[in-house]
Amino acid sequence: MKLLLLVTFVALAEFDYKRRSALSCPNLCSCSTESSSAEVVCSKGGLTGFPKSGLPPNTTTLSIQNTNLGRIAAGDLSAVPSLNYLQLYHTSLPSLPSDLLVSVPRLDTLDLTGNELVNLPANVFNHGSLHSLVVRNNRLVEANPAWFSDNSSLLHLDLSGNQLTSISAALLHKLPLLQTLDLDGNNLQELPADVFRSLRHLETLNLAGNKLITLKPQTFAHNLKLKHLYLQENRLQDLPANLLHRLQQLEFLLLNQNQLRHLPTGLLDGANPSLQIILTGNPWECDGKMEYLWKWLTDHRQNVPFEAEVTCDQPKTLKNLQVSSLNDSQLGVRRQ
């Protein structure tokens, strides 16, 4: 009998806790509460300030979406010390305070997609537990090394869709554990030879949608764990023959929508047998210099998605013909 009463008491206490927590939710937000955590989503029109009032104290996930928040202070987050995930998505933020994350020591993921951030203060991401940072589709013109502490624990960094014209080795030197780096859709025109040198754990690198014309031979020489390399939609005109030689784990390589006319002899020698490479949308010049790619395509058609769309642009007599369908006489290659 006593055991039954005890079980009943515990059940009622838990029910009462959930009931009271469920009643604690800011206006214009929805809350989903469990015994040890709560998820809060604020995506309703009319929210113009941080919803401090009514936030469940055990909130672990907070998502504020498509609002005119406009401003956030470090003190705002003191109401949710257990916060693990913070999303401020399209909330019209023009800036952040340097001490924004001081009161949320457990924060793992910060998503700032779609704001109006231009400049950020020093130490703004100097936060020991932060593993994933997304600052996608803002107005950043510089990625400042001062944002981070030395030996940051960051694993994923997304700076895509900004206005960056350069990325510095000094910044990436502070992020030695980085596994994913997304720089898609910026204005990068040139990369220093050693810029990725410190990223020994890097697995995914997205450089698509920039203005790169060429790459230096040693650009990826220290990224031996690289599996996914996205270089599409740049202005690449040529590539160093040894650019990929140390990337034995590379699984995906996207080179489509560039200005490549040939691939240098040896570029794909020793590549991972399962490598998938996309080559469409380049103005391939089908002459004697095409012999290396022509032979590689013939032997590795299974490695080239959309291989039928890898076609000649020049000369006019071969225009739009599938490269792998050509013969040695069309390319002007001497028979062995």
Short mmCIF file of C-alpha atoms in Angstrom, two decimals:
data_model
loop_
_atom_site.label_atom_id
_atom_site.label_comp_id
_atom_site.label_asym_id
_atom_site.label_seq_id
_atom_site.Cartn_x
_atom_site.Cartn_y
_atom_site.Cartn_z
CA MET A 1 0.00 0.00 0.00
CA LYS A 2 2.80 2.43 0.93
CA LEU A 3 4.57 1.64 -2.34
CA LEU A 4 1.40 2.34 -4.30
CA LEU A 5 0.99 5.68 -2.55
CA LEU A 6 4.61 6.59 -3.26
CA VAL A 7 4.26 5.75 -6.98
CA THR A 8 1.04 7.75 -7.14
CA PHE A 9 2.69 10.73 -5.43
CA VAL A 10 5.64 10.69 -7.84
CA ALA A 11 3.35 10.47 -10.86
CA LEU A 12 1.23 13.36 -9.63
CA ALA A 13 4.31 15.44 -8.91
CA GLU A 14 5.66 14.85 -12.42
CA PHE A 15 2.27 15.65 -13.95
CA ASP A 16 2.07 18.87 -11.94
CA TYR A 17 5.60 19.85 -13.01
CA LYS A 18 4.77 19.33 -16.67
CA ARG A 19 1.50 21.21 -16.27
CA ARG A 20 3.16 24.20 -14.66
CA SER A 21 6.01 24.16 -17.20
CA ALA A 22 3.57 23.92 -20.09
CA LEU A 23 1.79 27.00 -18.79
CA SER A 24 5.12 28.87 -18.78
CA CYS A 25 5.53 29.97 -22.41
CA PRO A 26 6.14 33.43 -23.89
CA ASN A 27 3.48 35.15 -25.92
CA LEU A 28 3.72 34.51 -29.68
CA CYS A 29 5.74 31.33 -29.04
CA SER A 30 4.97 27.62 -28.74
CA CYS A 31 6.57 25.39 -26.13
CA SER A 32 7.09 21.66 -25.93
CA THR A 33 8.10 20.57 -22.44
CA GLU A 34 9.48 17.36 -21.01
CA SER A 35 10.61 16.67 -17.44
CA SER A 36 14.23 17.66 -18.10
CA SER A 37 14.05 19.88 -21.19
CA ALA A 38 11.90 22.24 -23.17
CA GLU A 39 11.82 23.34 -26.80
CA VAL A 40 10.61 26.84 -27.61
CA VAL A 41 9.77 28.08 -31.12
CA CYS A 42 8.86 31.71 -31.74
CA SER A 43 7.82 32.15 -35.36
CA LYS A 44 4.63 34.18 -35.13
CA GLY A 45 4.37 37.68 -36.49
CA GLY A 46 4.46 40.55 -34.06
CA LEU A 47 7.47 39.51 -31.98
CA THR A 48 9.75 42.55 -31.79
CA GLY A 49 11.80 41.81 -28.65
CA PHE A 50 13.52 38.86 -27.06
CA PRO A 51 10.83 36.75 -25.28
CA LYS A 52 12.43 36.68 -21.81
CA SER A 53 9.14 36.59 -19.95
CA GLY A 54 7.75 33.09 -19.62
CA LEU A 55 10.63 31.06 -21.01
CA PRO A 56 10.74 27.66 -19.27
CA PRO A 57 13.93 27.62 -17.15
CA ASN A 58 14.78 24.14 -18.51
CA THR A 59 14.76 25.32 -22.15
CA THR A 60 17.41 23.48 -24.18
CA THR A 61 16.27 24.50 -27.66
CA LEU A 62 15.22 28.02 -28.62
CA SER A 63 14.33 28.95 -32.18
CA ILE A 64 13.25 32.48 -33.11
CA GLN A 65 12.29 32.64 -36.78
CA ASN A 66 11.14 35.29 -39.27
CA THR A 67 10.59 38.07 -36.75
CA ASN A 68 11.70 41.67 -36.32
CA LEU A 69 13.71 40.89 -33.20
CA GLY A 70 16.32 43.50 -34.17
CA ARG A 71 18.39 43.24 -30.99
CA ILE A 72 19.65 40.70 -28.48
CA ALA A 73 21.69 41.18 -25.29
CA ALA A 74 23.73 38.73 -23.24
CA GLY A 75 21.36 39.18 -20.32
CA ASP A 76 18.49 37.90 -22.44
CA LEU A 77 19.95 34.38 -22.43
CA SER A 78 20.47 34.29 -18.66
CA ALA A 79 16.89 33.02 -18.33
CA VAL A 80 17.84 29.78 -20.15
CA PRO A 81 21.18 28.60 -18.66
CA SER A 82 20.67 25.04 -19.96
CA LEU A 83 20.38 26.15 -23.59
CA ASN A 84 22.01 23.75 -26.03
CA TYR A 85 20.65 24.99 -29.38
CA LEU A 86 19.95 28.61 -30.34
CA GLN A 87 18.55 29.61 -33.70
CA LEU A 88 18.02 33.25 -34.61
CA TYR A 89 16.75 32.79 -38.16
CA HIS A 90 15.86 35.86 -40.24
CA THR A 91 15.42 38.09 -37.20
CA SER A 92 16.84 41.38 -38.61
CA LEU A 93 19.87 41.41 -36.30
CA PRO A 94 22.44 44.03 -37.37
CA SER A 95 24.96 43.19 -34.64
CA LEU A 96 25.76 40.97 -31.65
CA PRO A 97 27.20 41.79 -28.22
CA SER A 98 30.64 40.33 -27.50
CA ASP A 99 29.32 38.65 -24.34
CA LEU A 100 26.26 37.10 -26.00
CA LEU A 101 27.07 33.52 -24.96
CA VAL A 102 28.44 34.10 -21.48
CA SER A 103 25.31 32.90 -19.67
CA VAL A 104 24.76 29.72 -21.77
CA PRO A 105 27.79 27.52 -20.97
CA ARG A 106 26.23 24.39 -22.54
CA LEU A 107 25.46 25.91 -25.94
CA ASP A 108 26.48 23.51 -28.71
CA THR A 109 24.86 25.03 -31.83
CA LEU A 110 24.32 28.66 -32.83
CA ASP A 111 22.46 29.42 -36.07
CA LEU A 112 22.37 33.05 -37.21
CA THR A 113 21.11 32.47 -40.76
CA GLY A 114 19.56 35.34 -42.69
CA ASN A 115 20.32 38.38 -40.57
CA GLU A 116 22.04 41.68 -41.38
CA LEU A 117 25.36 41.10 -39.63
CA VAL A 118 28.24 43.09 -41.15
CA ASN A 119 30.85 43.38 -38.39
CA LEU A 120 31.12 41.25 -35.28
CA PRO A 121 33.01 42.07 -32.08
CA ALA A 122 36.14 40.28 -30.84
CA ASN A 123 35.56 37.16 -28.70
CA VAL A 124 31.91 36.88 -29.77
CA PHE A 125 32.36 33.13 -30.41
CA ASN A 126 34.93 32.55 -27.68
CA HIS A 127 32.86 29.79 -26.15
CA GLY A 128 34.20 26.45 -25.01
CA SER A 129 31.25 24.17 -25.78
CA LEU A 130 30.29 25.61 -29.20
CA HIS A 131 30.60 22.92 -31.89
CA SER A 132 28.46 24.24 -34.73
CA LEU A 133 28.26 27.84 -35.94
CA VAL A 134 26.11 28.99 -38.86
CA VAL A 135 26.33 32.61 -40.04
CA ARG A 136 24.84 31.92 -43.45
CA ASN A 137 23.32 34.64 -45.66
CA ASN A 138 24.44 37.72 -43.79
CA ARG A 139 26.54 40.68 -44.95
CA LEU A 140 29.94 39.81 -43.55
CA VAL A 141 32.85 41.29 -45.48
CA GLU A 142 35.53 39.82 -43.21
CA ALA A 143 36.00 36.68 -41.12
CA ASN A 144 38.03 37.95 -38.18
CA PRO A 145 40.36 35.60 -36.25
CA ALA A 146 39.56 37.66 -33.13
CA TRP A 147 36.07 36.14 -33.04
CA PHE A 148 37.49 32.88 -31.67
CA SER A 149 39.77 31.78 -28.89
CA ASP A 150 42.88 29.73 -29.60
CA ASN A 151 42.16 26.02 -30.01
CA SER A 152 38.42 26.48 -30.42
CA SER A 153 36.30 23.32 -30.15
CA LEU A 154 34.30 24.24 -33.26
CA LEU A 155 33.59 21.32 -35.63
CA HIS A 156 31.28 22.93 -38.21
CA LEU A 157 31.50 26.47 -39.59
CA ASP A 158 29.12 27.85 -42.22
CA LEU A 159 29.94 31.31 -43.58
CA SER A 160 28.19 30.81 -46.91
CA GLY A 161 26.19 33.52 -48.63
CA ASN A 162 28.20 36.47 -47.33
CA GLN A 163 30.52 38.97 -49.05
CA LEU A 164 33.91 37.59 -48.02
CA THR A 165 36.72 38.40 -50.43
CA SER A 166 39.34 36.43 -48.50
CA ILE A 167 39.77 33.84 -45.78
CA SER A 168 42.86 33.85 -43.60
CA ALA A 169 45.09 31.08 -42.32
CA ALA A 170 45.13 32.94 -38.98
CA LEU A 171 41.38 32.42 -38.61
CA LEU A 172 41.49 28.71 -39.45
CA HIS A 173 44.55 28.17 -37.25
CA LYS A 174 42.23 28.80 -34.29
CA LEU A 175 39.86 26.03 -35.45
CA PRO A 176 42.08 22.92 -35.52
CA LEU A 177 39.20 20.46 -34.98
CA LEU A 178 37.07 21.74 -37.86
CA GLN A 179 35.42 18.97 -39.90
CA THR A 180 33.14 21.03 -42.14
CA LEU A 181 33.84 24.45 -43.65
CA ASP A 182 31.24 26.07 -45.93
CA LEU A 183 32.30 29.20 -47.85
CA ASP A 184 29.80 28.83 -50.69
CA GLY A 185 28.49 31.96 -52.36
CA ASN A 186 31.07 34.53 -51.31
CA ASN A 187 33.49 36.65 -53.38
CA LEU A 188 36.69 34.68 -52.90
CA GLN A 189 39.08 35.28 -55.79
CA GLU A 190 42.30 33.74 -54.52
CA LEU A 191 43.34 31.39 -51.73
CA PRO A 192 46.74 31.55 -49.99
CA ALA A 193 48.69 28.32 -50.48
CA ASP A 194 48.69 27.51 -46.75
CA VAL A 195 45.20 28.72 -45.86
CA PHE A 196 43.85 25.24 -44.95
CA ARG A 197 47.12 23.91 -43.53
CA SER A 198 45.90 23.64 -39.92
CA LEU A 199 42.67 21.79 -40.77
CA ARG A 200 43.95 18.22 -40.38
CA HIS A 201 40.44 16.89 -39.54
CA LEU A 202 38.59 18.58 -42.39
CA GLU A 203 36.18 16.24 -44.21
CA THR A 204 33.94 18.62 -46.16
CA LEU A 205 35.05 21.85 -47.86
CA ASN A 206 32.60 23.92 -49.90
CA LEU A 207 34.16 26.63 -52.06
CA ALA A 208 31.37 26.68 -54.66
CA GLY A 209 29.90 29.87 -56.05
CA ASN A 210 32.97 32.06 -55.66
CA LYS A 211 35.30 33.74 -58.18
CA LEU A 212 38.33 31.46 -58.01
CA ILE A 213 40.37 31.38 -61.22
CA THR A 214 43.06 28.93 -60.17
CA LEU A 215 44.36 27.06 -57.13
CA LYS A 216 47.90 26.63 -55.87
CA PRO A 217 49.41 23.11 -55.90
CA GLN A 218 49.61 22.87 -52.10
CA THR A 219 46.13 24.19 -51.35
CA PHE A 220 44.79 20.85 -49.99
CA ALA A 221 48.10 19.12 -49.25
CA HIS A 222 47.45 18.90 -45.49
CA ASN A 223 43.75 17.97 -45.59
CA LEU A 224 44.28 14.22 -45.79
CA LYS A 225 40.82 13.37 -44.40
CA LEU A 226 38.98 15.41 -47.02
CA LYS A 227 36.02 13.45 -48.45
CA HIS A 228 33.86 16.11 -50.10
CA LEU A 229 35.33 18.98 -52.14
CA TYR A 230 32.96 21.39 -53.86
CA LEU A 231 34.54 23.72 -56.44
CA GLN A 232 31.63 24.18 -58.81
CA GLU A 233 30.39 27.53 -60.14
CA ASN A 234 33.72 29.31 -59.94
CA ARG A 235 35.91 30.67 -62.75
CA LEU A 236 38.57 27.98 -62.67
CA GLN A 237 40.56 27.94 -65.90
CA ASP A 238 43.24 25.43 -64.95
CA LEU A 239 44.27 23.16 -62.10
CA PRO A 240 47.69 22.04 -60.84
CA ALA A 241 48.48 18.45 -61.83
CA ASN A 242 49.24 17.45 -58.22
CA LEU A 243 46.33 19.30 -56.60
CA LEU A 244 44.58 16.10 -55.42
CA HIS A 245 47.47 13.68 -55.04
CA ARG A 246 47.31 13.40 -51.23
CA LEU A 247 43.53 13.18 -51.03
CA GLN A 248 43.20 9.40 -50.91
CA GLN A 249 39.85 9.55 -49.09
CA LEU A 250 38.17 11.95 -51.51
CA GLU A 251 34.69 10.66 -52.43
CA PHE A 252 33.04 13.62 -54.14
CA LEU A 253 34.64 16.29 -56.34
CA LEU A 254 32.46 18.86 -58.08
CA LEU A 255 34.12 20.86 -60.87
CA ASN A 256 31.03 21.68 -62.92
CA GLN A 257 30.23 25.17 -64.19
CA ASN A 258 33.79 26.45 -64.42
CA GLN A 259 36.00 27.56 -67.32
CA LEU A 260 38.10 24.42 -67.62
CA ARG A 261 39.26 23.48 -71.12
CA HIS A 262 41.49 20.55 -70.15
CA LEU A 263 42.49 18.55 -67.08
CA PRO A 264 46.24 18.32 -66.50
CA THR A 265 47.89 14.97 -67.04
CA GLY A 266 48.02 13.05 -63.75
CA LEU A 267 45.39 15.05 -61.87
CA LEU A 268 43.28 11.97 -61.06
CA ASP A 269 46.09 9.41 -60.88
CA GLY A 270 45.84 7.33 -57.70
CA ALA A 271 42.39 8.69 -56.88
CA ASN A 272 40.04 6.84 -54.56
CA PRO A 273 38.44 4.11 -56.74
CA SER A 274 35.00 5.21 -55.53
CA LEU A 275 35.55 8.91 -56.31
CA GLN A 276 32.55 10.59 -57.94
CA ILE A 277 33.42 13.64 -60.05
CA ILE A 278 31.06 16.02 -61.86
CA LEU A 279 32.56 17.79 -64.89
CA THR A 280 29.58 19.22 -66.77
CA GLY A 281 29.25 22.86 -67.80
CA ASN A 282 32.89 23.46 -68.77
CA PRO A 283 34.03 24.63 -72.23
CA TRP A 284 36.08 21.50 -72.97
CA GLU A 285 38.49 21.93 -75.87
CA CYS A 286 38.73 18.61 -77.66
CA ASP A 287 42.24 18.64 -79.05
CA GLY A 288 45.44 16.75 -78.22
CA LYS A 289 45.52 18.17 -74.67
CA MET A 290 42.21 16.42 -74.01
CA GLU A 291 43.86 12.99 -74.25
CA TYR A 292 44.26 12.54 -70.47
CA LEU A 293 40.63 13.30 -69.60
CA TRP A 294 39.38 11.38 -72.64
CA LYS A 295 41.20 8.21 -71.54
CA TRP A 296 40.20 8.65 -67.90
CA LEU A 297 36.52 9.03 -68.83
CA THR A 298 36.68 5.96 -71.02
CA ASP A 299 38.03 3.88 -68.13
CA HIS A 300 35.97 5.43 -65.33
CA ARG A 301 32.51 6.16 -66.66
CA GLN A 302 30.99 4.78 -63.46
CA ASN A 303 32.81 7.53 -61.53
CA VAL A 304 31.30 10.39 -63.53
CA PRO A 305 27.62 11.23 -62.94
CA PHE A 306 26.10 12.93 -66.01
CA GLU A 307 29.07 11.69 -68.06
CA ALA A 308 26.99 11.94 -71.23
CA GLU A 309 26.80 15.71 -70.67
CA VAL A 310 30.59 16.15 -70.65
CA THR A 311 30.77 17.53 -74.19
CA CYS A 312 33.15 19.45 -76.42
CA ASP A 313 32.85 23.20 -76.81
CA GLN A 314 35.73 23.53 -79.29
CA PRO A 315 36.53 23.00 -82.11
CA LYS A 316 33.30 23.77 -83.90
CA THR A 317 33.47 20.48 -85.81
CA LEU A 318 33.19 18.57 -82.51
CA LYS A 319 30.94 20.97 -80.60
CA ASN A 320 28.38 19.21 -78.34
CA LEU A 321 29.86 15.78 -78.98
CA GLN A 322 30.30 13.58 -75.92
CA VAL A 323 34.00 13.57 -74.99
CA SER A 324 34.13 9.86 -74.22
CA SER A 325 32.61 9.03 -77.61
CA LEU A 326 35.49 10.57 -79.57
CA ASN A 327 38.24 8.60 -81.23
CA ASP A 328 41.95 9.31 -81.33
CA SER A 329 41.87 10.72 -84.83
CA GLN A 330 39.22 13.28 -83.87
CA LEU A 331 41.47 14.42 -81.03
CA GLY A 332 44.56 14.37 -83.19
CA VAL A 333 46.18 11.80 -80.92
CA ARG A 334 48.77 9.45 -82.39
CA ARG A 335 48.08 5.75 -82.04
CA GLN A 336 50.50 3.92 -79.75
#
